[in-house]
Amino acid sequence: MHLELWQWALGALGAFLVGLSKTGITGLGILNVAIFALVFPARDSVGLVLVILICGDLVAVSTYRRDASWGHLWRLFPWAAVGVVAGYFALGRVNDLQMRHLIGVILLALVVFQYVRSRRPAPPEGEARPARPWLAPLAGITAGFTTMVANAAGPVMVLYLLAMNLPKIVFVGTAAWYFLVINLFKVPFSASLGLINPATLSVSLWLGPFAVLGALVGRPIVERLDQRRFELLALALTFAAALGMLR
């Protein structure tokens, strides 16, 4: 895969943002999807980003390896697997232009969800809430499908974990383990579709260290930023990028 210098630069930025999104700045999760889908062919970007995401997941899990709510994870995993399989069959039936439009639509919907979520006042941390029996299946299938077709399940999982009102550290740890397991589960499906191939893998391995760097420096950066304004900026940029993908 021949890339121009500007593509490498934006790819490195996108990979760095992947790492930051794993260590606290959740609003960046869908911005990096938009960056990669605009810089690279839409189908190639899905497999390319997956390997980079796994690099960030490994750092996040190593940091929060003991901080996860496994009860919530075991409720989600079977439904997420169903969503991944559904996304696998959907990907096998679309071309690059259709994929570009599909990612754009998913990103627009997730920007709206993320914005609405950010406008709601947060309840007291750790306060118990009654679990709705339909919530885990809905969140699991939706997150599995969106992560398979666009690597864009972050906002869905944020909404679910916020609904569970987990303490902050458990929230991050649960998300870290969820994405590591699901992203590894997606690898054979992505390879079967040709989304992970020698060309995309070579690019991913060059950009992966930027994701690791982003994950490592994410916490001190977060401590110095107004995260609310930063997430709104990320949503605005993602919204603009998603509109561009629908042209």
Tab-separated table of C-alpha atoms in Angstrom:
chain	number	residue	atom	x	y	z
A	1	MET	CA	0.000	0.000	0.000
A	2	HIS	CA	1.662	3.219	-1.210
A	3	LEU	CA	0.939	6.204	1.024
A	4	GLU	CA	1.789	9.873	0.689
A	5	LEU	CA	3.460	11.745	3.529
A	6	TRP	CA	0.216	13.491	4.500
A	7	GLN	CA	-1.516	10.118	4.801
A	8	TRP	CA	1.205	8.839	7.115
A	9	ALA	CA	0.933	12.035	9.183
A	10	LEU	CA	-2.847	11.801	9.557
A	11	GLY	CA	-2.578	8.071	10.156
A	12	ALA	CA	-0.101	8.677	12.989
A	13	LEU	CA	-2.426	11.312	14.437
A	14	GLY	CA	-5.368	8.928	14.208
A	15	ALA	CA	-3.377	6.154	15.914
A	16	PHE	CA	-2.304	8.537	18.669
A	17	LEU	CA	-5.954	9.486	19.211
A	18	VAL	CA	-6.821	5.789	19.405
A	19	GLY	CA	-4.490	5.539	22.392
A	20	LEU	CA	-5.912	8.668	24.008
A	21	SER	CA	-9.444	7.312	23.606
A	22	LYS	CA	-8.403	4.209	25.564
A	23	THR	CA	-7.195	6.191	28.577
A	24	GLY	CA	-10.034	8.560	29.305
A	25	ILE	CA	-10.925	10.930	26.444
A	26	THR	CA	-13.884	8.896	25.235
A	27	GLY	CA	-15.076	11.546	22.771
A	28	LEU	CA	-12.085	10.763	20.562
A	29	GLY	CA	-13.259	7.214	19.894
A	30	ILE	CA	-15.311	8.051	16.833
A	31	LEU	CA	-13.073	10.887	15.625
A	32	ASN	CA	-10.223	8.505	14.830
A	33	VAL	CA	-12.633	6.251	12.904
A	34	ALA	CA	-13.542	9.233	10.735
A	35	ILE	CA	-9.879	10.186	10.209
A	36	PHE	CA	-8.900	6.716	9.008
A	37	ALA	CA	-11.974	6.335	6.791
A	38	LEU	CA	-11.184	9.662	5.101
A	39	VAL	CA	-7.441	9.024	4.686
A	40	PHE	CA	-7.607	5.379	3.537
A	41	PRO	CA	-10.080	3.410	1.406
A	42	ALA	CA	-13.122	2.805	3.620
A	43	ARG	CA	-12.932	-1.004	3.584
A	44	ASP	CA	-9.161	-1.047	4.166
A	45	SER	CA	-9.535	1.398	7.062
A	46	VAL	CA	-11.729	-1.053	9.011
A	47	GLY	CA	-9.069	-3.779	9.130
A	48	LEU	CA	-6.214	-1.317	9.441
A	49	VAL	CA	-7.751	0.383	12.488
A	50	LEU	CA	-8.589	-2.953	14.146
A	51	VAL	CA	-4.919	-3.877	14.623
A	52	ILE	CA	-4.156	-0.382	15.952
A	53	LEU	CA	-7.077	-0.634	18.370
A	54	ILE	CA	-5.723	-3.908	19.731
A	55	CYS	CA	-2.380	-2.193	20.425
A	56	GLY	CA	-4.212	0.403	22.522
A	57	ASP	CA	-6.379	-2.260	24.173
A	58	LEU	CA	-3.309	-4.143	25.391
A	59	VAL	CA	-1.984	-1.038	27.128
A	60	ALA	CA	-5.391	-0.249	28.651
A	61	VAL	CA	-5.853	-3.790	29.969
A	62	SER	CA	-2.353	-3.855	31.416
A	63	THR	CA	-3.179	-0.638	33.262
A	64	TYR	CA	-6.648	-1.656	34.516
A	65	ARG	CA	-6.310	-5.436	34.490
A	66	ARG	CA	-7.871	-5.865	37.946
A	67	ASP	CA	-10.574	-3.215	37.576
A	68	ALA	CA	-13.495	-4.730	35.670
A	69	SER	CA	-17.069	-5.751	36.355
A	70	TRP	CA	-17.062	-9.269	34.912
A	71	GLY	CA	-20.759	-9.740	35.615
A	72	HIS	CA	-21.566	-6.995	33.111
A	73	LEU	CA	-19.008	-8.354	30.658
A	74	TRP	CA	-20.409	-11.893	30.655
A	75	ARG	CA	-23.892	-10.475	30.024
A	76	LEU	CA	-22.587	-8.513	27.031
A	77	PHE	CA	-20.205	-10.943	25.330
A	78	PRO	CA	-22.748	-13.420	23.830
A	79	TRP	CA	-24.883	-10.613	22.386
A	80	ALA	CA	-21.836	-8.756	21.092
A	81	ALA	CA	-20.759	-11.938	19.285
A	82	VAL	CA	-24.166	-12.026	17.575
A	83	GLY	CA	-23.655	-8.411	16.477
A	84	VAL	CA	-20.168	-9.148	15.132
A	85	VAL	CA	-21.465	-12.057	13.044
A	86	ALA	CA	-24.283	-9.860	11.684
A	87	GLY	CA	-21.733	-7.187	10.796
A	88	TYR	CA	-19.567	-9.805	9.100
A	89	PHE	CA	-22.380	-10.764	6.713
A	90	ALA	CA	-23.239	-7.097	6.093
A	91	LEU	CA	-19.630	-6.311	5.182
A	92	GLY	CA	-19.531	-9.149	2.693
A	93	ARG	CA	-22.283	-7.491	0.647
A	94	VAL	CA	-21.074	-3.876	0.298
A	95	ASN	CA	-18.493	-2.167	-1.898
A	96	ASP	CA	-16.091	0.617	-0.883
A	97	LEU	CA	-18.505	3.493	-1.653
A	98	GLN	CA	-21.324	1.791	0.201
A	99	MET	CA	-18.971	1.132	3.113
A	100	ARG	CA	-17.988	4.806	3.178
A	101	HIS	CA	-21.661	5.828	3.316
A	102	LEU	CA	-22.449	3.186	5.939
A	103	ILE	CA	-19.654	4.389	8.211
A	104	GLY	CA	-20.802	7.983	7.700
A	105	VAL	CA	-24.378	7.162	8.739
A	106	ILE	CA	-23.203	5.195	11.794
A	107	LEU	CA	-20.907	8.030	12.850
A	108	LEU	CA	-23.665	10.632	12.499
A	109	ALA	CA	-26.007	8.541	14.646
A	110	LEU	CA	-23.332	7.981	17.278
A	111	VAL	CA	-22.425	11.683	17.364
A	112	VAL	CA	-26.068	12.468	18.167
A	113	PHE	CA	-26.175	9.787	20.876
A	114	GLN	CA	-22.890	10.976	22.353
A	115	TYR	CA	-24.028	14.606	22.365
A	116	VAL	CA	-27.339	13.781	24.032
A	117	ARG	CA	-25.503	11.707	26.621
A	118	SER	CA	-23.080	14.521	27.363
A	119	ARG	CA	-25.974	16.931	28.030
A	120	ARG	CA	-27.451	14.796	30.790
A	121	PRO	CA	-26.335	15.393	34.381
A	122	ALA	CA	-24.324	12.515	35.818
A	123	PRO	CA	-25.911	10.654	38.774
A	124	PRO	CA	-23.930	10.008	41.978
A	125	GLU	CA	-21.056	7.652	41.142
A	126	GLY	CA	-21.615	4.040	42.169
A	127	GLU	CA	-25.329	4.440	42.883
A	128	ALA	CA	-27.056	1.122	42.153
A	129	ARG	CA	-29.663	1.011	39.393
A	130	PRO	CA	-32.132	-1.742	38.524
A	131	ALA	CA	-30.933	-3.635	35.439
A	132	ARG	CA	-33.354	-3.651	32.510
A	133	PRO	CA	-33.390	-7.131	30.948
A	134	TRP	CA	-33.421	-5.771	27.392
A	135	LEU	CA	-30.492	-3.373	27.845
A	136	ALA	CA	-27.591	-5.861	27.661
A	137	PRO	CA	-28.926	-7.617	24.506
A	138	LEU	CA	-29.599	-4.288	22.779
A	139	ALA	CA	-26.241	-2.770	23.723
A	140	GLY	CA	-24.347	-5.976	22.974
A	141	ILE	CA	-25.792	-6.535	19.493
A	142	THR	CA	-25.544	-2.864	18.545
A	143	ALA	CA	-21.967	-2.576	19.789
A	144	GLY	CA	-20.976	-5.843	18.098
A	145	PHE	CA	-22.436	-4.762	14.758
A	146	THR	CA	-21.019	-1.226	14.803
A	147	THR	CA	-17.573	-2.403	15.887
A	148	MET	CA	-17.461	-4.993	13.104
A	149	VAL	CA	-18.510	-2.659	10.294
A	150	ALA	CA	-16.873	0.570	11.476
A	151	ASN	CA	-14.867	0.037	14.695
A	152	ALA	CA	-17.310	2.537	16.195
A	153	ALA	CA	-18.802	0.804	19.237
A	154	GLY	CA	-17.253	3.200	21.757
A	155	PRO	CA	-20.274	5.489	22.232
A	156	VAL	CA	-22.623	2.505	22.504
A	157	MET	CA	-20.522	1.003	25.281
A	158	VAL	CA	-20.204	4.369	27.003
A	159	LEU	CA	-24.003	4.666	27.072
A	160	TYR	CA	-24.390	1.144	28.468
A	161	LEU	CA	-21.705	1.489	31.139
A	162	LEU	CA	-23.034	4.885	32.173
A	163	ALA	CA	-26.481	3.321	32.563
A	164	MET	CA	-24.874	0.802	34.929
A	165	ASN	CA	-23.350	3.755	36.840
A	166	LEU	CA	-20.056	2.025	37.540
A	167	PRO	CA	-17.324	3.772	39.551
A	168	LYS	CA	-14.860	5.544	37.250
A	169	ILE	CA	-11.976	3.077	37.510
A	170	VAL	CA	-14.264	0.060	37.116
A	171	PHE	CA	-15.898	1.808	34.155
A	172	VAL	CA	-12.554	2.184	32.365
A	173	GLY	CA	-11.388	-1.309	33.287
A	174	THR	CA	-14.616	-2.928	32.117
A	175	ALA	CA	-14.445	-1.082	28.795
A	176	ALA	CA	-10.774	-2.039	28.364
A	177	TRP	CA	-11.443	-5.763	28.784
A	178	TYR	CA	-14.577	-5.636	26.631
A	179	PHE	CA	-12.807	-4.085	23.661
A	180	LEU	CA	-9.740	-6.300	23.911
A	181	VAL	CA	-11.848	-9.486	23.876
A	182	ILE	CA	-14.226	-8.303	21.127
A	183	ASN	CA	-11.464	-6.889	18.928
A	184	LEU	CA	-9.527	-10.156	19.135
A	185	PHE	CA	-12.753	-12.032	18.347
A	186	LYS	CA	-13.160	-9.892	15.208
A	187	VAL	CA	-9.712	-10.686	13.784
A	188	PRO	CA	-10.577	-13.953	11.945
A	189	PHE	CA	-13.771	-12.420	10.538
A	190	SER	CA	-11.883	-9.364	9.275
A	191	ALA	CA	-9.145	-11.530	7.786
A	192	SER	CA	-11.758	-13.707	6.052
A	193	LEU	CA	-13.225	-10.599	4.402
A	194	GLY	CA	-9.780	-9.408	3.307
A	195	LEU	CA	-9.970	-6.373	5.604
A	196	ILE	CA	-6.741	-7.515	7.288
A	197	ASN	CA	-4.173	-8.358	4.649
A	198	PRO	CA	-0.398	-7.987	4.272
A	199	ALA	CA	-0.749	-4.407	2.964
A	200	THR	CA	-3.019	-3.137	5.758
A	201	LEU	CA	-1.123	-5.109	8.398
A	202	SER	CA	2.184	-3.515	7.455
A	203	VAL	CA	0.653	-0.032	7.804
A	204	SER	CA	-0.992	-0.982	11.112
A	205	LEU	CA	2.285	-2.217	12.559
A	206	TRP	CA	4.021	1.027	11.629
A	207	LEU	CA	1.220	3.107	13.195
A	208	GLY	CA	0.638	0.869	16.229
A	209	PRO	CA	3.410	2.451	18.346
A	210	PHE	CA	1.630	5.816	18.071
A	211	ALA	CA	-1.445	4.202	19.667
A	212	VAL	CA	0.710	2.823	22.466
A	213	LEU	CA	2.251	6.260	22.965
A	214	GLY	CA	-1.182	7.879	23.081
A	215	ALA	CA	-2.377	5.379	25.686
A	216	LEU	CA	0.723	5.909	27.831
A	217	VAL	CA	0.571	9.720	27.849
A	218	GLY	CA	-3.209	9.939	27.904
A	219	ARG	CA	-3.684	10.241	31.653
A	220	PRO	CA	-1.353	13.210	32.233
A	221	ILE	CA	-2.851	14.955	29.182
A	222	VAL	CA	-6.388	14.417	30.469
A	223	GLU	CA	-5.441	15.975	33.805
A	224	ARG	CA	-4.471	19.207	32.022
A	225	LEU	CA	-7.431	19.478	29.652
A	226	ASP	CA	-10.992	20.700	29.933
A	227	GLN	CA	-12.353	17.336	28.851
A	228	ARG	CA	-15.901	18.632	28.318
A	229	ARG	CA	-14.799	21.187	25.703
A	230	PHE	CA	-12.346	18.759	24.160
A	231	GLU	CA	-15.059	16.105	23.671
A	232	LEU	CA	-17.439	18.656	22.142
A	233	LEU	CA	-14.701	19.675	19.689
A	234	ALA	CA	-14.091	16.027	18.846
A	235	LEU	CA	-17.814	15.503	18.247
A	236	ALA	CA	-17.989	18.568	15.993
A	237	LEU	CA	-15.014	17.400	13.914
A	238	THR	CA	-16.453	13.889	13.665
A	239	PHE	CA	-19.807	15.285	12.584
A	240	ALA	CA	-18.137	17.281	9.821
A	241	ALA	CA	-16.076	14.292	8.706
A	242	ALA	CA	-19.145	12.032	8.663
A	243	LEU	CA	-21.016	14.524	6.483
A	244	GLY	CA	-18.062	14.513	4.078
A	245	MET	CA	-18.251	10.732	3.843
A	246	LEU	CA	-21.884	10.885	2.722
A	247	ARG	CA	-21.080	12.892	-0.423
